[in-house]
Structures are given as structure tokens and as C-alpha cells.
mmCIF file of C-alpha atoms in Angstrom:
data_model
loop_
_atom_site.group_PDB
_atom_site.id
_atom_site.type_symbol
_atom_site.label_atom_id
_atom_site.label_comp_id
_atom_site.label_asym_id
_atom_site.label_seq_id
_atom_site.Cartn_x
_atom_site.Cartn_y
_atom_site.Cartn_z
ATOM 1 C CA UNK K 177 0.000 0.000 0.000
ATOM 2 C CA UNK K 178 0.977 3.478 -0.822
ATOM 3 C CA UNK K 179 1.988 5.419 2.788
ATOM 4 C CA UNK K 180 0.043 8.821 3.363
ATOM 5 C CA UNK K 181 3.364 9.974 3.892
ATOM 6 C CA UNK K 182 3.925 9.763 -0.284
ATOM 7 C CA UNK K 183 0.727 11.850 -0.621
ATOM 8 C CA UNK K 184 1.927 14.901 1.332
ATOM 9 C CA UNK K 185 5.717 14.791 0.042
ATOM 10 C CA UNK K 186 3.578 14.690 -3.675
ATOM 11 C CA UNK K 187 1.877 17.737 -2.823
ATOM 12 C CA UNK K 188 4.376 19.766 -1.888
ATOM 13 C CA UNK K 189 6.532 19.056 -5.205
ATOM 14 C CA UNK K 190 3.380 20.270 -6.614
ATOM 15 C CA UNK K 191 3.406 23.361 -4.650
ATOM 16 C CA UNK K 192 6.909 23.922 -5.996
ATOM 17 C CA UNK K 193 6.364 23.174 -9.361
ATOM 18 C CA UNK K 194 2.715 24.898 -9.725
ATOM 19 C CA UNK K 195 3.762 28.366 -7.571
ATOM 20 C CA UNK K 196 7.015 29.136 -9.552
ATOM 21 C CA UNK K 197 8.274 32.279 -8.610
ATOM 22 C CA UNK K 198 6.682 31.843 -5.345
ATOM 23 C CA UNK K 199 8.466 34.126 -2.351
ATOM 24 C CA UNK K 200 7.620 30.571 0.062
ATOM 25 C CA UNK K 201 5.600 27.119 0.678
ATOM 26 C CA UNK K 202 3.877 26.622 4.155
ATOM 27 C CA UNK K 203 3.758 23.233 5.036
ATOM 28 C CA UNK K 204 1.635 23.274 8.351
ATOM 29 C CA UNK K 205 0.375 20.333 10.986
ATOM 30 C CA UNK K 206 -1.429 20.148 13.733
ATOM 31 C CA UNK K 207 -4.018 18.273 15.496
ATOM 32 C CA UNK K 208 -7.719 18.614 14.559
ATOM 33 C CA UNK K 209 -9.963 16.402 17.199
ATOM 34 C CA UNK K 210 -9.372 12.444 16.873
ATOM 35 C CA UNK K 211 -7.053 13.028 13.399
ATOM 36 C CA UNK K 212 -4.252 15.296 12.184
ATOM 37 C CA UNK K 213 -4.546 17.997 9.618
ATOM 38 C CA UNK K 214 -1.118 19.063 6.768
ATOM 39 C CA UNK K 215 -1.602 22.023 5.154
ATOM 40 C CA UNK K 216 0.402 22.931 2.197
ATOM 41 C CA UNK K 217 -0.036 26.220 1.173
ATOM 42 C CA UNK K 218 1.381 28.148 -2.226
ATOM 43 C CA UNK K 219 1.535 31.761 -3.278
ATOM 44 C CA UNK K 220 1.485 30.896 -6.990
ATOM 45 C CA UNK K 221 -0.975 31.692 -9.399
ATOM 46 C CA UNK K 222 -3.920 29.863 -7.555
ATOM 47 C CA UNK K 223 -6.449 27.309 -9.742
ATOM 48 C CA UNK K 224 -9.330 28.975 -11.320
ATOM 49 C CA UNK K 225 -12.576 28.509 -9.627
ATOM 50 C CA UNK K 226 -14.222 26.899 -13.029
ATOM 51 C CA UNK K 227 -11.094 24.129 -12.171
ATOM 52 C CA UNK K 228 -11.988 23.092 -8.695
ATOM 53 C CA UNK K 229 -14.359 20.775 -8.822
ATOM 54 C CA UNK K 230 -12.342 18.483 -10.892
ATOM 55 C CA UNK K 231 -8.573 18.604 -9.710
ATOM 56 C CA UNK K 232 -8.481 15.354 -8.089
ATOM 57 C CA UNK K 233 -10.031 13.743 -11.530
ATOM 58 C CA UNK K 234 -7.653 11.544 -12.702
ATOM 59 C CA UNK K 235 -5.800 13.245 -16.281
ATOM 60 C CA UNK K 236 -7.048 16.221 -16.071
ATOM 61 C CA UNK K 237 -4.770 19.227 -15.423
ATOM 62 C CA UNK K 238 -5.021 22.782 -14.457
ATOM 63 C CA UNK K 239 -4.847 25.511 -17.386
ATOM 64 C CA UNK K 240 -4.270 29.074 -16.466
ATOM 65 C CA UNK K 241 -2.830 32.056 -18.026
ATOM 66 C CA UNK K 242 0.810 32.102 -17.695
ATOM 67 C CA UNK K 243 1.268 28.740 -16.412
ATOM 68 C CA UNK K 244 1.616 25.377 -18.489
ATOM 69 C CA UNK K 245 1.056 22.010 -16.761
ATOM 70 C CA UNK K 246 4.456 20.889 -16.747
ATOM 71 C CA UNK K 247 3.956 17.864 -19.273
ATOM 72 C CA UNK K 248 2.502 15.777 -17.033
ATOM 73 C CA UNK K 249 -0.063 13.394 -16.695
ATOM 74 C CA UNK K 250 -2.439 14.627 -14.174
ATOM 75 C CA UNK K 251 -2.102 11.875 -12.292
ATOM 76 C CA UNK K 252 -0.788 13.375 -9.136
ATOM 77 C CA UNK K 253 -3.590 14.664 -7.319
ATOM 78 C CA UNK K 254 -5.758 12.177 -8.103
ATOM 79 C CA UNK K 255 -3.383 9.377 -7.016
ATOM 80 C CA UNK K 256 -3.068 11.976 -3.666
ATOM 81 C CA UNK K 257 -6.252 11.530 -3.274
ATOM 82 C CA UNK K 258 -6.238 7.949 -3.619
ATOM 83 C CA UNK K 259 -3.470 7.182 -0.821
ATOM 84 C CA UNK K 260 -5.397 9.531 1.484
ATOM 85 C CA UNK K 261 -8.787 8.090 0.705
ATOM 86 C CA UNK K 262 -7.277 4.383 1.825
ATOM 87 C CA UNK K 263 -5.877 5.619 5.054
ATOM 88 C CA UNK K 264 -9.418 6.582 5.797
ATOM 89 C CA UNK K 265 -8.434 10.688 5.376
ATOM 90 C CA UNK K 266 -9.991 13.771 3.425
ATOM 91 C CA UNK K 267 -7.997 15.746 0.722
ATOM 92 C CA UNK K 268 -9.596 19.123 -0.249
ATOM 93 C CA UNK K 269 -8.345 22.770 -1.779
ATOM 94 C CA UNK K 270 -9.038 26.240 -1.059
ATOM 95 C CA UNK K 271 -7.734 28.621 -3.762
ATOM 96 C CA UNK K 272 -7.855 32.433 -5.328
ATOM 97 C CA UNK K 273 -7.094 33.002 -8.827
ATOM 98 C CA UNK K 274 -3.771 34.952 -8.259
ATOM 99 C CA UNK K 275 -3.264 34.354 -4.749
ATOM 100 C CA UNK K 276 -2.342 30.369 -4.358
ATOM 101 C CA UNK K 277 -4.153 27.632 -3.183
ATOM 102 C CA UNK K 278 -4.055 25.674 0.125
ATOM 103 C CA UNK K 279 -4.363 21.770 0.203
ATOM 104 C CA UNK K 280 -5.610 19.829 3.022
ATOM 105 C CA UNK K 281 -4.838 16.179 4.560
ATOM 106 C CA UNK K 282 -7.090 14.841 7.461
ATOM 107 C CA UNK K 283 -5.912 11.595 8.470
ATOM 108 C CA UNK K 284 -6.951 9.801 11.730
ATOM 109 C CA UNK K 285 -4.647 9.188 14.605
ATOM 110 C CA UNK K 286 -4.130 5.769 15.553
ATOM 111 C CA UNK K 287 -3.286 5.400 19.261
ATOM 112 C CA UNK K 288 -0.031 3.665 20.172
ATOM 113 C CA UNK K 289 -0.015 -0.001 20.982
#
């Protein structure tokens, strides 16, 4: 099985390679009642509105002015999703056109044996 830990280090080479030119990335964690939240937060160009319902669809990929995909598959998220999904987590994006966007892992904790 894929580790959730692939799914966040995935999402923040996306933050690199979507927010070029971007002054910093904010990877944040913390606690969030029985589970743990990452945030990982860009300054780049942000993913229009029209584009978030579908960028966890597997192929599909994020067009914007000034920014190409990358050449790749649009796998990425979707497979994000996908690792987080079978650790019993969320995955879910806030963004502004211009301003960045902000992804989101909630996993469950898993007390100590």
C-alpha cells in the first residue's frame, strides 16, 4: 500500500512546481480532534474557480494564463487523493485566482499499541 506519507511529500513538489516564482511554501500540521490535519499552502498563481471541482479527476490538469502544466499526466492529485482516501483521510483545496491555493490532509490518529 501506498503510505500517506507519499501523498503529502507529492503535494508539496506540486506546490513547488505549480507556484514558480513563489516568495515561500507553508507546510503546516497540527491536530484537529481524533485526526491530524497538513496544510500545504502556495503563493502561486492559484487554480481557477471553473477548475476546482475536478482537480483530483484523474488526467485532467489545471490551465491558467501564464502557467503550463508541466507535461505531465495529471495523475498526481488524483493518485493523492487515492493514498489519502485508503488511510481513511480527506484531501480538499481552497484557492484564489492569483493568490495560491491551500491543500488539506485529514488523516486519523491511531493510538499507540
Amino acid at each position: 500500500m501506498l503510505s500517506a506519507r507519499s501523498a503529502a511529500e507529492a503535494r508539496v513538489t506540486n506546490a513547488f512546481k505549480h507556484a514558480n516564482g513563489t516568495p515561500q511554501v507553508e507546510v503546516r500540521l497540527r491536530r484537529a480532534g481524533g485526526g491530524a490535519e497538513l496544510d500545504v499552502e502556495d503563493y502561486g498563481p492559484g487554480i481557477p474557480a471553473a477548475s476546482l471541482p475536478q482537480v483530483f479527476s484523474s488526467f485532467y490538469q489545471v490551465e491558467s494564463a501564464g502557467h503550463s502544466s508541466g507535461g505531465g499526466m495529471g495523475l498526481g492529485l488524483f493518485i493523492c487523493r487515492v493514498i489519502v482516501r485508503a488511510h481513511d483521510g480527506q484531501i480538499f483545496v481552497r484557492s484564489t485566482e492569483g493568490k495560491g491555493a491551500t491543500f488539506t490532509v485529514r488523516l486519523p490518529l491511531i493510538e499507540n499499541r
